[in-house]
Structures are given as structure tokens and as C-alpha cells.
Short mmCIF file of C-alpha atoms in Angstrom, two decimals:
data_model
loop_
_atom_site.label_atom_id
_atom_site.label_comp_id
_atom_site.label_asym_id
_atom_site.label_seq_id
_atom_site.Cartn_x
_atom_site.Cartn_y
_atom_site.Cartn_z
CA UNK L 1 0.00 0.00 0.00
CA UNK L 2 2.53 2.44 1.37
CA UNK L 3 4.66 1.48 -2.19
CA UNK L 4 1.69 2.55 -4.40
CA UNK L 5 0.99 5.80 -2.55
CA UNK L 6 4.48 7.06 -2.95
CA UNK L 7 4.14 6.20 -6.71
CA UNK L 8 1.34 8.26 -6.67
CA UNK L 9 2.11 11.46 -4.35
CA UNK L 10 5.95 10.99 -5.18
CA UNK L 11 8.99 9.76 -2.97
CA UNK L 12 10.55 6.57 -2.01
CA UNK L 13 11.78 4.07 0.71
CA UNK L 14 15.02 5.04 1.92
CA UNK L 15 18.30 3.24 0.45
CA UNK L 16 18.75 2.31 4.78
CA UNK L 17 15.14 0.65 4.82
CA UNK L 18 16.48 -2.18 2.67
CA UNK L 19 18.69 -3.76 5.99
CA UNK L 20 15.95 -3.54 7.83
CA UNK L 21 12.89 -4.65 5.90
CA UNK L 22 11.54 -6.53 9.02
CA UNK L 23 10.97 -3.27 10.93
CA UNK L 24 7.45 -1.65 11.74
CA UNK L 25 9.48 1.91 11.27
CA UNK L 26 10.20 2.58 7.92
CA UNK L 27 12.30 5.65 6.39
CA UNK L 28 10.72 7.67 3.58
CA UNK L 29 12.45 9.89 0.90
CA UNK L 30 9.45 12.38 0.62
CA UNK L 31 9.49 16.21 -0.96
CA UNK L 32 7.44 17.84 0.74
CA UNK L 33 5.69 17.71 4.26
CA UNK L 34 2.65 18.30 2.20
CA UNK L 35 3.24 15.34 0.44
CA UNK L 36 3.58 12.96 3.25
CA UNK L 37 -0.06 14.47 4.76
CA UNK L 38 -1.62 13.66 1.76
CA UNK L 39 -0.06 9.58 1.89
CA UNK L 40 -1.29 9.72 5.46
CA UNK L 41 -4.87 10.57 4.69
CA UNK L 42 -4.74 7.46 2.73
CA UNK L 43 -3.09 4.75 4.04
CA UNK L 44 -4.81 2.34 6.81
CA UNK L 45 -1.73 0.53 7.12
CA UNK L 46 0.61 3.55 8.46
CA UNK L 47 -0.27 4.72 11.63
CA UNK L 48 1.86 8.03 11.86
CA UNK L 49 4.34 9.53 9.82
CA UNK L 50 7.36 11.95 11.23
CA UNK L 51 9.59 14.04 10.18
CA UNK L 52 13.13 12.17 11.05
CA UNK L 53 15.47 13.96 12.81
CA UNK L 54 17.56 11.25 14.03
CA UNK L 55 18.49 7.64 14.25
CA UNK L 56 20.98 5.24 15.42
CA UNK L 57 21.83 1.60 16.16
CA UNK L 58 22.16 2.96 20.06
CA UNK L 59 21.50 5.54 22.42
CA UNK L 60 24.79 7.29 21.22
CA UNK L 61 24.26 6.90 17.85
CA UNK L 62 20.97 8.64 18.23
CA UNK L 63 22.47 11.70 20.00
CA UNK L 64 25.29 12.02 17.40
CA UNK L 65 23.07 12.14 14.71
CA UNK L 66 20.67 14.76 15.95
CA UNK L 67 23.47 16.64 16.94
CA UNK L 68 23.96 17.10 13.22
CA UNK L 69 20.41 17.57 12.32
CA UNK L 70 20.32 21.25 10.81
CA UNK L 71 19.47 23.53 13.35
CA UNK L 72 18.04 25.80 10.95
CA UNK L 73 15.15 23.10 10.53
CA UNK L 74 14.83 22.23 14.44
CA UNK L 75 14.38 26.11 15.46
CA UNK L 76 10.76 26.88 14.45
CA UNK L 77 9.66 24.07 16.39
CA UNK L 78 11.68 24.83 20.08
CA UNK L 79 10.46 28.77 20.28
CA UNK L 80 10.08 30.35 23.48
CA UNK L 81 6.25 31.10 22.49
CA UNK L 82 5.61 27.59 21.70
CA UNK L 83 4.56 24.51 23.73
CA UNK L 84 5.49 20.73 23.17
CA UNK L 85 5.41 17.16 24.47
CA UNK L 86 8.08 14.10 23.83
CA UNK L 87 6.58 10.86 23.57
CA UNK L 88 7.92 7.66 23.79
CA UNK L 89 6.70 4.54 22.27
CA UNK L 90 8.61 1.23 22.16
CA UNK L 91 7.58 -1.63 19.79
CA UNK L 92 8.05 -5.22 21.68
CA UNK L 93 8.65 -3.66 25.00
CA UNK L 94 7.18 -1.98 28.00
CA UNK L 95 9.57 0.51 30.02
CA UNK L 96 8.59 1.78 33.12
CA UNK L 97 7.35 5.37 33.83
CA UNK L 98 11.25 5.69 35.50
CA UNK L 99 12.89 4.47 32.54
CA UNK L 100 10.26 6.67 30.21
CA UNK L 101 11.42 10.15 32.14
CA UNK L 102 15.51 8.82 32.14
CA UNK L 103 15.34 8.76 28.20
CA UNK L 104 13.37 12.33 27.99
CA UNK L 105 15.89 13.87 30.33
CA UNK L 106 19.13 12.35 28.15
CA UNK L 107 17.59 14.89 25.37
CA UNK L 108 18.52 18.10 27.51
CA UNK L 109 21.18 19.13 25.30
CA UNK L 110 18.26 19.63 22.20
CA UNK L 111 17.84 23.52 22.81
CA UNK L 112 14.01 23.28 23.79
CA UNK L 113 12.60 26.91 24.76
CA UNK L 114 8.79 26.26 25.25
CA UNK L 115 6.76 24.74 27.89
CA UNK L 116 6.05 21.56 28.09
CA UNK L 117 1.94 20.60 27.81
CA UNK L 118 1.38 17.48 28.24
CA UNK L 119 -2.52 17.52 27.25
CA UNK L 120 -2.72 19.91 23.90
CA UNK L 121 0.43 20.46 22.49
CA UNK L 122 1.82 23.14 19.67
CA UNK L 123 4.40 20.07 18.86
CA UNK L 124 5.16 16.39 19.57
CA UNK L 125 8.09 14.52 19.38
CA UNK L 126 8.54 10.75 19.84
CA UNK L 127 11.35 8.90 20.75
CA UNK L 128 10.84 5.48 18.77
CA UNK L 129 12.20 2.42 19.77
CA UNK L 130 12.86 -0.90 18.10
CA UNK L 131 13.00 -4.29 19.80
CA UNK L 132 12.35 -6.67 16.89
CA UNK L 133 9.45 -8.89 15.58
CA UNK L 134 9.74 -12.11 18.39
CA UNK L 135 7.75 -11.21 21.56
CA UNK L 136 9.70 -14.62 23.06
CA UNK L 137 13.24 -13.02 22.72
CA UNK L 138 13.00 -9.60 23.42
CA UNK L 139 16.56 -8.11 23.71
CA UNK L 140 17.73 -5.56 26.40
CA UNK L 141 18.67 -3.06 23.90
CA UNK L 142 16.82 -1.82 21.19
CA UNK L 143 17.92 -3.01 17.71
CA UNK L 144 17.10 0.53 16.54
CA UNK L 145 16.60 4.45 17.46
CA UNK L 146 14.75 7.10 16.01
CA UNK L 147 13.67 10.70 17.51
CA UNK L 148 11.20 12.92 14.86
CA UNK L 149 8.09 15.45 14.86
CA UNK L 150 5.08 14.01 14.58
CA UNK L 151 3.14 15.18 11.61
CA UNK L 152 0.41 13.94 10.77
CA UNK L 153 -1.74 10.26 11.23
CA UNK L 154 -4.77 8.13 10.01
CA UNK L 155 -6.80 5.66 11.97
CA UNK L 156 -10.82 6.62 11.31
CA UNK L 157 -11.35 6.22 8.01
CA UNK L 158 -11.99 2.28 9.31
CA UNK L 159 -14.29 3.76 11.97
CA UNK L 160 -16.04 5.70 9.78
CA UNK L 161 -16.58 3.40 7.11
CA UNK L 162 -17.56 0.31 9.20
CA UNK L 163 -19.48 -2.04 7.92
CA UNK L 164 -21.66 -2.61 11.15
CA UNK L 165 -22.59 1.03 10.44
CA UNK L 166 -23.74 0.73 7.05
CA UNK L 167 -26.80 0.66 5.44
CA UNK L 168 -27.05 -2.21 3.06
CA UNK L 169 -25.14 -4.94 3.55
CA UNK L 170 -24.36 -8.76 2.02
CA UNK L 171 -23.28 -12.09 2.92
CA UNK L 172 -19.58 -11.33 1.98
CA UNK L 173 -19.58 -7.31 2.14
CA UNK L 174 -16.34 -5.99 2.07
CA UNK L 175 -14.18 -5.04 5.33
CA UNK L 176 -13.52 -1.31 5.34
CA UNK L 177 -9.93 -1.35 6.11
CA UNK L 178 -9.37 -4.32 3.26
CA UNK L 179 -11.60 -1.76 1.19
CA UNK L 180 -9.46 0.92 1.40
CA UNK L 181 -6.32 -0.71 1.24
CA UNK L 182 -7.07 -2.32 -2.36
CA UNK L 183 -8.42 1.32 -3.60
CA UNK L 184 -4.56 2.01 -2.57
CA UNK L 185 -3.31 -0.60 -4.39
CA UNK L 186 -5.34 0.73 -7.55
CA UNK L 187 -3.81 3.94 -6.96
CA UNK L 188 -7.47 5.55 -7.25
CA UNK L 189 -7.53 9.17 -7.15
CA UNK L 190 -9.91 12.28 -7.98
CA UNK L 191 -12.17 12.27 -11.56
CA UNK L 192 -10.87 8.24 -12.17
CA UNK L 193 -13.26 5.74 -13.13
CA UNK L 194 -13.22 2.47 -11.01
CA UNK L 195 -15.35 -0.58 -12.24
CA UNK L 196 -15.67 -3.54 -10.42
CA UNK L 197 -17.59 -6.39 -12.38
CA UNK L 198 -18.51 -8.57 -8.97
CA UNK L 199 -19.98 -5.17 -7.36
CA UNK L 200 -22.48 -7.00 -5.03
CA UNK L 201 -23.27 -4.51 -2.17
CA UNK L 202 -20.95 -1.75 -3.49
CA UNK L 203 -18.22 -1.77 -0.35
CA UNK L 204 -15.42 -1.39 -2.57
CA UNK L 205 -17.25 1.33 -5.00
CA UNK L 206 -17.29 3.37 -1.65
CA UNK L 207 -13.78 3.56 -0.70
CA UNK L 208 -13.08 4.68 -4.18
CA UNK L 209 -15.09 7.39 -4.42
CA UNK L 210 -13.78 8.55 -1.57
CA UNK L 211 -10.92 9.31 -3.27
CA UNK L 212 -13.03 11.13 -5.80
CA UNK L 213 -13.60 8.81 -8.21
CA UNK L 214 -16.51 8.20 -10.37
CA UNK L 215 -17.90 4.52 -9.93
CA UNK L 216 -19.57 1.65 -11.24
CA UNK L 217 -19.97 -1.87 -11.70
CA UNK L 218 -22.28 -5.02 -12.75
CA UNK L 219 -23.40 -8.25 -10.98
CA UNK L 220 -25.40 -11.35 -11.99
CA UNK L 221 -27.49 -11.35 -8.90
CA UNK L 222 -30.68 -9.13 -9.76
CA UNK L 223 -31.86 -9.45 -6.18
CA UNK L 224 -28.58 -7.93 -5.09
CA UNK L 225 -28.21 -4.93 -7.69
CA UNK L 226 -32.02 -3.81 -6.42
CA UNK L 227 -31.97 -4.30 -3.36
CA UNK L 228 -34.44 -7.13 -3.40
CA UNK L 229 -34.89 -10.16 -1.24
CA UNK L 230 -33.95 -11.25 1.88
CA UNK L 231 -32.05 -9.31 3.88
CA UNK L 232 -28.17 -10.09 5.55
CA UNK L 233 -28.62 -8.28 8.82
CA UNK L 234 -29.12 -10.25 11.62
CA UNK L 235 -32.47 -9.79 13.17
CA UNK L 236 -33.98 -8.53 9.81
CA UNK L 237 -35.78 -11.02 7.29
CA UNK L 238 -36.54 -8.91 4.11
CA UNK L 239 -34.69 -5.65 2.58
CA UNK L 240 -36.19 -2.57 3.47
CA UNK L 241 -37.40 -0.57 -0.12
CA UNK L 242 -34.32 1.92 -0.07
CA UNK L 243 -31.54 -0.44 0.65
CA UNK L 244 -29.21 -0.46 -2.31
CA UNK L 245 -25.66 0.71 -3.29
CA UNK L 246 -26.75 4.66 -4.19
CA UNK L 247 -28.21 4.58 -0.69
CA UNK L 248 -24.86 3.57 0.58
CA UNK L 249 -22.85 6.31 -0.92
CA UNK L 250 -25.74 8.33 -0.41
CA UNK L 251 -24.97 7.70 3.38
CA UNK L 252 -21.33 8.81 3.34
CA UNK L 253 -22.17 11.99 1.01
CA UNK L 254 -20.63 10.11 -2.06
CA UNK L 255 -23.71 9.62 -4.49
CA UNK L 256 -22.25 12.18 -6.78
CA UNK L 257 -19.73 10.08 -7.58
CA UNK L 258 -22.33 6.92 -8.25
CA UNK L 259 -22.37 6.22 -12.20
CA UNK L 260 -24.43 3.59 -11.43
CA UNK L 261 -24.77 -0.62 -11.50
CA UNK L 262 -26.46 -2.86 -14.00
CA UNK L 263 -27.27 -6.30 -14.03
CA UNK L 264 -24.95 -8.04 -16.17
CA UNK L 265 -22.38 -10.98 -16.53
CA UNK L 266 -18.97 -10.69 -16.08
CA UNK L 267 -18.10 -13.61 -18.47
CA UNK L 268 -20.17 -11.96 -21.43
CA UNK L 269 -18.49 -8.09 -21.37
CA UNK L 270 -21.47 -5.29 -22.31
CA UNK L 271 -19.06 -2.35 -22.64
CA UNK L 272 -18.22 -0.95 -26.22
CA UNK L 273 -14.69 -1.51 -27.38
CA UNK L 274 -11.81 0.82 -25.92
CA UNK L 275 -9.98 1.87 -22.95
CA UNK L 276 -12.73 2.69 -20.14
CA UNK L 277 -11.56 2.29 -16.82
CA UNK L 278 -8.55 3.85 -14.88
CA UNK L 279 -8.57 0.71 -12.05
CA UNK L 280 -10.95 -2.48 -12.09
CA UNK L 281 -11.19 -3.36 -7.94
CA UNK L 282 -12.94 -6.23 -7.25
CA UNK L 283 -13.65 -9.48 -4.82
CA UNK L 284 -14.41 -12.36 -7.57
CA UNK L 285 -16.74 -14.93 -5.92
CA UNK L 286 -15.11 -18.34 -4.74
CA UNK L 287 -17.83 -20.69 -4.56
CA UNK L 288 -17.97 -20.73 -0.89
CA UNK L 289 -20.45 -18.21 0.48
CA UNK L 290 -21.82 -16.83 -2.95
CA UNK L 291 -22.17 -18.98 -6.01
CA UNK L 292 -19.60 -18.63 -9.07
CA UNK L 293 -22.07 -18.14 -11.79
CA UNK L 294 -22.80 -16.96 -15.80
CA UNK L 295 -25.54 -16.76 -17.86
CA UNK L 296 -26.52 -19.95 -19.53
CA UNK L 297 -28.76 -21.17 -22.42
CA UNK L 298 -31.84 -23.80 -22.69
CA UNK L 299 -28.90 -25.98 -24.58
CA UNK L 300 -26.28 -25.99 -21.41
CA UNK L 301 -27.60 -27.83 -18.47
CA UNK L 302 -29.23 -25.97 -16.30
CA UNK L 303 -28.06 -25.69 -12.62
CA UNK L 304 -30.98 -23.25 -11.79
CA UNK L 305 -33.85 -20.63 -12.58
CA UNK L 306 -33.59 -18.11 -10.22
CA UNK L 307 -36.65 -15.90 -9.43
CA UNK L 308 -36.61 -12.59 -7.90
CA UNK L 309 -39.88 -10.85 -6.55
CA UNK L 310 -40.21 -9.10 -9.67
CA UNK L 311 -40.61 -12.51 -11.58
CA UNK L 312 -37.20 -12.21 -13.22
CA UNK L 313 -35.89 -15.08 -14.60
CA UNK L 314 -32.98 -16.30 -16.03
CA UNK L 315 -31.19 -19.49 -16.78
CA UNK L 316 -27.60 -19.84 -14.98
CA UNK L 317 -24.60 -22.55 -15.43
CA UNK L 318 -22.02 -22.98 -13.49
CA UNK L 319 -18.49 -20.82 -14.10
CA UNK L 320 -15.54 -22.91 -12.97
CA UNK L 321 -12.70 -20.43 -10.52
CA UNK L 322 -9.98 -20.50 -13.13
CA UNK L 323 -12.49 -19.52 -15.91
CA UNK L 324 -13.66 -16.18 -13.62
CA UNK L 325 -9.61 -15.30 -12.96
CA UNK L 326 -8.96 -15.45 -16.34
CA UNK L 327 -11.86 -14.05 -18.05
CA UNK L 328 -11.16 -11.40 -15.39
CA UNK L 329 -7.67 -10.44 -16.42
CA UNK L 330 -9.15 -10.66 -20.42
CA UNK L 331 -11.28 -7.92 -19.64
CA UNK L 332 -8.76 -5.56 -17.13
CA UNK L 333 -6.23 -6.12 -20.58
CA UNK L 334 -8.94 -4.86 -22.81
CA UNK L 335 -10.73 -2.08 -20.76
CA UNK L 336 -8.24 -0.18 -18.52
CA UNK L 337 -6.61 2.36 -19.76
CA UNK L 338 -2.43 2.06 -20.26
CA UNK L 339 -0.59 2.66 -16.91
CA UNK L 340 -4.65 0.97 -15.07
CA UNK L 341 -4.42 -0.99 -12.24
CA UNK L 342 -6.19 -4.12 -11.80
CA UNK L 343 -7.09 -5.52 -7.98
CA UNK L 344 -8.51 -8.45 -6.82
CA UNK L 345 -8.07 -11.12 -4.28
CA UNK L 346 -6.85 -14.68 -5.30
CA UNK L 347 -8.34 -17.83 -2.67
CA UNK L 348 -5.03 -20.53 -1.67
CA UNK L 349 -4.33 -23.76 -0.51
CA UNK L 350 -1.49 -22.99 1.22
CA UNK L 351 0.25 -26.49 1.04
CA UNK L 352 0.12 -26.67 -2.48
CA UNK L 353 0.30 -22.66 -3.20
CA UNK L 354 3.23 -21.66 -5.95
CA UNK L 355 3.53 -18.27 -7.71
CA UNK L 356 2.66 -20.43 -11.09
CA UNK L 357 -0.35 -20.79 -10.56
CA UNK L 358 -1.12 -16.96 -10.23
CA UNK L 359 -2.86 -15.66 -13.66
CA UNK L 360 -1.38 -13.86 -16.16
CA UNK L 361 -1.71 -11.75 -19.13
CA UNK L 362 0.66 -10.58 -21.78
CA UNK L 363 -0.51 -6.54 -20.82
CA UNK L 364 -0.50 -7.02 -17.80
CA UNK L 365 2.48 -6.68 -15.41
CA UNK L 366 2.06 -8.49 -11.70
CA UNK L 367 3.08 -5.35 -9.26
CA UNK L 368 2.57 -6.73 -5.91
CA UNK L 369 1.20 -10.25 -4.23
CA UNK L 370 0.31 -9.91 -0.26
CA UNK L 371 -1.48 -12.52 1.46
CA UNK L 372 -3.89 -12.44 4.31
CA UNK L 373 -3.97 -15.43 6.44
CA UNK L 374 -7.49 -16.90 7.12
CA UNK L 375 -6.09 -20.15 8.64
CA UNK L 376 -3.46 -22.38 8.96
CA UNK L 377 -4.29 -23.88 5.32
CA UNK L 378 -6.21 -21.09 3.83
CA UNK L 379 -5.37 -17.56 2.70
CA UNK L 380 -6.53 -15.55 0.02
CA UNK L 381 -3.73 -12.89 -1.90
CA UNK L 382 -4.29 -9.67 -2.89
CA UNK L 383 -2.75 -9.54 -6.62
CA UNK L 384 -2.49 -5.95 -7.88
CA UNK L 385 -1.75 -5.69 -11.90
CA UNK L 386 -1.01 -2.64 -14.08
CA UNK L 387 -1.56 -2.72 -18.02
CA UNK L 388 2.04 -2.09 -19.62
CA UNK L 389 0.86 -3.48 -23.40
CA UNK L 390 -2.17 -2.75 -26.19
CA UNK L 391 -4.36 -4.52 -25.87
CA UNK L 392 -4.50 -6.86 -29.70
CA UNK L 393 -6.66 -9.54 -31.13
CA UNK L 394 -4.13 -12.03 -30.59
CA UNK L 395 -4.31 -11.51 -26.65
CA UNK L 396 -7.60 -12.79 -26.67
CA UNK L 397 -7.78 -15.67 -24.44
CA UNK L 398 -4.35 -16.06 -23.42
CA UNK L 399 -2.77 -18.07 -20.05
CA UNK L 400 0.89 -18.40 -19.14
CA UNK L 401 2.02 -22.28 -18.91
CA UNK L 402 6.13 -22.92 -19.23
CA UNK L 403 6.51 -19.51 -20.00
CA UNK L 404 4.49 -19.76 -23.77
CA UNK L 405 1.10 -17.70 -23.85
CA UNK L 406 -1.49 -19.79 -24.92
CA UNK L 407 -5.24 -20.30 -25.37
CA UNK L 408 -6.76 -21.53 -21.67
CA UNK L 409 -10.43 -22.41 -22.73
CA UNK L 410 -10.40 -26.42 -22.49
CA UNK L 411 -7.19 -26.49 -21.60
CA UNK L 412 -6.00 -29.18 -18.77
CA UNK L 413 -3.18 -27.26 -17.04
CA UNK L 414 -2.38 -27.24 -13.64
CA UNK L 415 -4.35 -24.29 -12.59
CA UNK L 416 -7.21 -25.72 -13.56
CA UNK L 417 -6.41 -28.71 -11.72
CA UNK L 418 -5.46 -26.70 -8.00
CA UNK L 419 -8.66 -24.83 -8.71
CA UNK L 420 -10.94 -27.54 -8.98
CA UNK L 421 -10.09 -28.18 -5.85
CA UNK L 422 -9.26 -25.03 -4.30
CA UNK L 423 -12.93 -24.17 -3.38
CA UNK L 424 -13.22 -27.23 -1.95
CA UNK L 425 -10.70 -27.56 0.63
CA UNK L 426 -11.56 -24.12 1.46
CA UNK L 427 -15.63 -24.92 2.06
CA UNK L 428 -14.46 -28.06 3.93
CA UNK L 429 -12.27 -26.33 6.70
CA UNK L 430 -14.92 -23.62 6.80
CA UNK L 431 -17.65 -26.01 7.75
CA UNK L 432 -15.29 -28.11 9.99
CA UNK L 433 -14.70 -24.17 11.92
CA UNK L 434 -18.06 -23.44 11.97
CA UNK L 435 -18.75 -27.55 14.34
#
């Protein structure tokens, strides 16, 4: 996340961050203090972000190098007139209120004028202190030292945007934070146009347009796009008449930015031909909690005729998980615009996961693969892609096996194979959680 906002707003990781990629602290190379407000009214992951004015591998270390910290930059912040605060947090360690006071005295020699006010400061500073990543070896000394002014942070956009607080809701509605963080990844920001073709409730249309962008998307389920049927909520059996995705962006002052959502099916594309979309962000269904489905024909078999209250039919078949990836990364190839991000999340069996058996796509260029753990055999990735290539005829129906781009429909590869089965093992360990 943090990586795709400083494409966006400019900067990078420090060349020193690469020894210590394990850290929670991380040193940025950004322009501007402007520019690191606006990453910080972003990000969900980041919790603060300071201005550094020292570090070290030790105590001294730390006090050498802000001794060499410009003082032209430290003076505005000490003035007579002003009042401040020095806070000390320590990752993997508790110090006592003694050994808190000890490390805020050995700073005397920083030429503080103010007064200290310890309830609404002018200024804060923090003392930062690293003892590693293993709660079970915790060393004596910190590995690592930093001392900065605290500029600016982010926590309630997940408050804001929970999903207990929200108006319509589904089985498998986004989680705000998650929501956020892959509008991030997509690098979504003012006038865009985001599309996501598994839109369901809308939770990911609203973190977008929070960033100002216009958005849209399409679904299969007819019950879902109009707010029809029964209702997700507990202690509530039917939807209420205005519970739909305008009404959620309606509820967080975003409905200006609602193009709007149509009922249509991802595997048979409605849009004319050309560039549309700036990012496609979207959840693909798995099989497990919501049906992985397409429109079908009185010649396939039919699996089922769904009804809605408004007596709308239609015949469905089912739409195997490698088919929906792939048809997927077709369509983000085709639509997005050059330099368009594509988002999504990716289900794994962790004890047979490899990076083969991610999909792929001759225009588009795999940026970044994180996983979130769901259990000790499950996880699900978050694959971010960005077009690099025209889209041509000849990248119609392409998939990646031994390195040669070929065409995947009927095909017997591996992927299809891990997920056949994929779904499965996922459904299985679900159930056996839920006894």
C-alpha cells in the first residue's frame, strides 16, 4: 500500500530501509511535508508519519546524529512562544514510567525553549524504539533508534466506514480497512473511473469514491443490484425498499460520484470496445459463500432458474474459478486504460500454493502479491496488476504455462487442476470451523 501511494504522491523508501525490511518503522524519501499528509490521509496501514530527525543503532548513535540535524530546521519548532510534548513509544517492550522520564531527560542538550503541555500540544516529538518482531526473545537493547516530529496520522477512516454502520449490507460485504487498502493498491484518485464487475453490495465502489472517483460496476445477482430479497442483517428477514448501493454512498455523502450498476455478466463483457476504466477493484466470488455463476442457455444444463420478486428469470450454469480469474484479467487487458491498475483477491491452498499458478496476461504486469492469512491452510492474496501493453486480437484468451502464452479455454493445465479443488478444501475447513 505504502509502495503505491508514494508512486502516486511521489517519494521513495530510503536506500537504509532495505537492511531492515523486518521493521514496523520505515524511512521515507518524501518532498514535501505536504506530500507525506496527503499519503497519510490514505493509508490504513501507516499509523503516523514523522519528520526524522535522528536515528541510530544505540543511544549514542541517536544523539550524534541529531546533533547534526540542521538547526536551521529544528528552530521553528523549540520557540520560546511555543509549547510541546516528547513521547515515547517502544515496539516489543514496555519501560517503566522511570525508565520513560531517564530517556526524555538524556535529550537536555536539544535547545528546547517552550513549555512543556502534556494535554494539547503546539508540537510532539517521539522517541521510537525498536526491539524486533519475536515477543519470546526480546533483547535488552533496542535493535534501533529514532527521535522525529510528529506530523500527521490516520486511523478513522476504518471507523467511519464500518461495515456494522452501514446501510445495506451482504453475505460477503467488504471489510472497510481491506476496502481501502485495495483502492490504494489501484492507486485511485480524484475524476478516475473504477469498475468492479462482482460489485455486489458496493463496499469497494465506496472507498473509491472517496478518493473522488466516479464509480460503477455489474453483478449477476438481480436481487442484489435492487436491493431485493432477503435481507443479511441479523435480526432482519426482508430488505427494506431503499436499501441499495446509491443509498450507501448516499450515506457517506458520495452519491455524486455513483455512475451507477447494472445487471450483467462478467463472463459476457457489455461495454463498447476501448480503454474505459482507470482501475478495475474487485472481490471475484469463490464458490464458498456466494455462487460462481454466468448466464446460460436452454442448450447448457441448467443448474438453476432463479426468481426474484419481480418474476425475473434467467437461466444460470455454473463458471468454474480458473475460468472467472482469467476471463477477469481478459477484460482488465482490454478495458483499462495504459498505466490501469487491476485488484482483486486470489483464494489458496497454502500447502500446495506456488507463484505459477497466479494468472497472467501478456498486458499485464504483476506489481505486488500480499497474502492475508485466514487459517493455517487457507489464505486468500491480494494480486495488484497494471496494463504495460495494447491490448490486440491475438491476446484474446491467453494463459501463461512454461513460459508460452497460450489459449486456456479447455485447456488441462495445472491451474485448472489446483482450482478444482481449491474451493473445496476451502468450504471443507470452513464447515469443519463453523462444528
Amino acid at each position: 500500500e505504502i509502495t503505491s501511494l508514494l508512486s502516486l504522491y511521489g517519494g521513495q523508501f530510503s536506500g537504509e530501509q532495505e537492511i531492515r525490511v523486518n521493521s514496523p518503522f520505515w524511512i521515507l524519501n518524501i518532498p514535501s511535508e505536504e506530500m507525506g499528509r496527503g499519503l497519510m490521509k490514505r493509508t490504513v496501514c501507516a499509523k503516523s508519519i514523522f519528520e526524522l530527525w535522528g536515528h541510530g543503532r544505540s543511544a549514542g548513535e541517536l544523539y550524534a546524529s541529531l546533533k547534526n540535524y540542521p538547526m536551521d530546521k529544528m528552530l521553528p519548532y523549540l520557540q520560546s512562544d511555543s509549547t510541546y510534548k516528547v513521547h515515547i513509544h517502544t515496539f516489543n517492550k514496555t519501560l517503566t514510567q522511570a525508565q520513560k522520564i531517564k530517556k526524555i531527560d538524556a535529550l537536555e542538550f536539544l535547545p528546547f525553549k517552550g513549555k512543556v503541555n502534556l494535554k494539547n500540544p503546539e508540537h510532539v516529538f517521539w522517541i521510537l524504539e525498536d526491539y524486533g518482531m519475536d515477543p519470546n526473545n526480546v533483547p535488552e537493547e533496542p535493535f534501533h533508534l529514532y527521535f522525529g516530529r510528529w506530523v500527521h496520522g490516520q486511523r478513522e477512516l476504518i471507523e467511519c466506514y464500518s461495515v456494522k454502520k452501514r446501510h445495506f449490507i451482504g453475505n460477503t460485504s467488504m471489510d472497510a480497512c481491506l476496502s481501502f487498502i485495495m483502492a490504494n493498491h489501484g492507486r485511485v484518485k480524484p475524476n478516475d473511473v473504477v469498475y468492479d464487475p462482482f460489485v455486489g453490495t458496493g463496499g469497494l465502489l465506496i472507498s473509491s469514491a472517496h478518493f473522488g472517483a466516479y464509480v460503477c460496476g455489474t453483478d449477476i445477482d438481480y436481487n442484489t443490484i435492487h436491493g431485493l430479497g432477503k435481507a443479511s442483517r441479523k435480526n432482519q428477514k426482508w430488505r427494506g425498499p431503499d436499501e441499495n448501493i446509491r443509498a450507501n454512498l448516499r450515506q457517506y455523502g458520495l452519491e455524486k460520484y455513483y455512475l451507477d450498476a447494472l445487471v450483467s455478466d462478467s463472463s459476457r463483457p457489455i461495454w463498447r470496445k476501448g480503454m474505459l476504466f482507470d482501475a478495475i477493484i474487485t472481490d471475484p466470488p469463490y464458490g464458498i459463500r456466494e455462487a460462481t455463476r454466468r448466464t446460460g442457455s436452454q442448450k447448457e444444463t441448467v443448474k438453476s432458474a432463479e426468481r426474484s420478486t419481480e418474476n425475473h428469470i434467467f437461466v444460470s450454469s455454473s463458471y468454474h474459478l480458473s475460468d472467472i480469474f482469467f476471463d477477469l484479467l481478459k477484460f482488465a487487458a482490454e478495458y483499462l486504460v495504459m498505466g490501469g491498475r487491476l485488484v482483486y483477491w486470489l483464494p489458496i491452498y497454502r500447502p500446495e500454493y506456488t507463484e505459477e499458478i497466479i494468472p497472467r496476461h501478456p498486458c499485464l504486469k504483476l506489481i505486488s502479491n500480499c497474502e492475508q492469512m485466514l487459517s493455517s491452510h487457507t489464505s486468500r492474496r491480494l494480486i495488484t496488476m497494471e496494463k504495460v501493453k495494447e491490448f490486440k486480437e491475438q491476446d484474446q484468451n491467453p494463459y501463461l504455462l512454461d513460459g508460452q502464452y497460450m489459449p486456456y479455454r479447455g485447456h488441462n493445465s495445472f491451474r485448472e487442476k489446483y482450482f478444482s479443488g481449491v474451493t473445496k478444501r476451502i468450504a471443507k475447513e470452513e464447515k469443519d470451523n463453523q462444528k
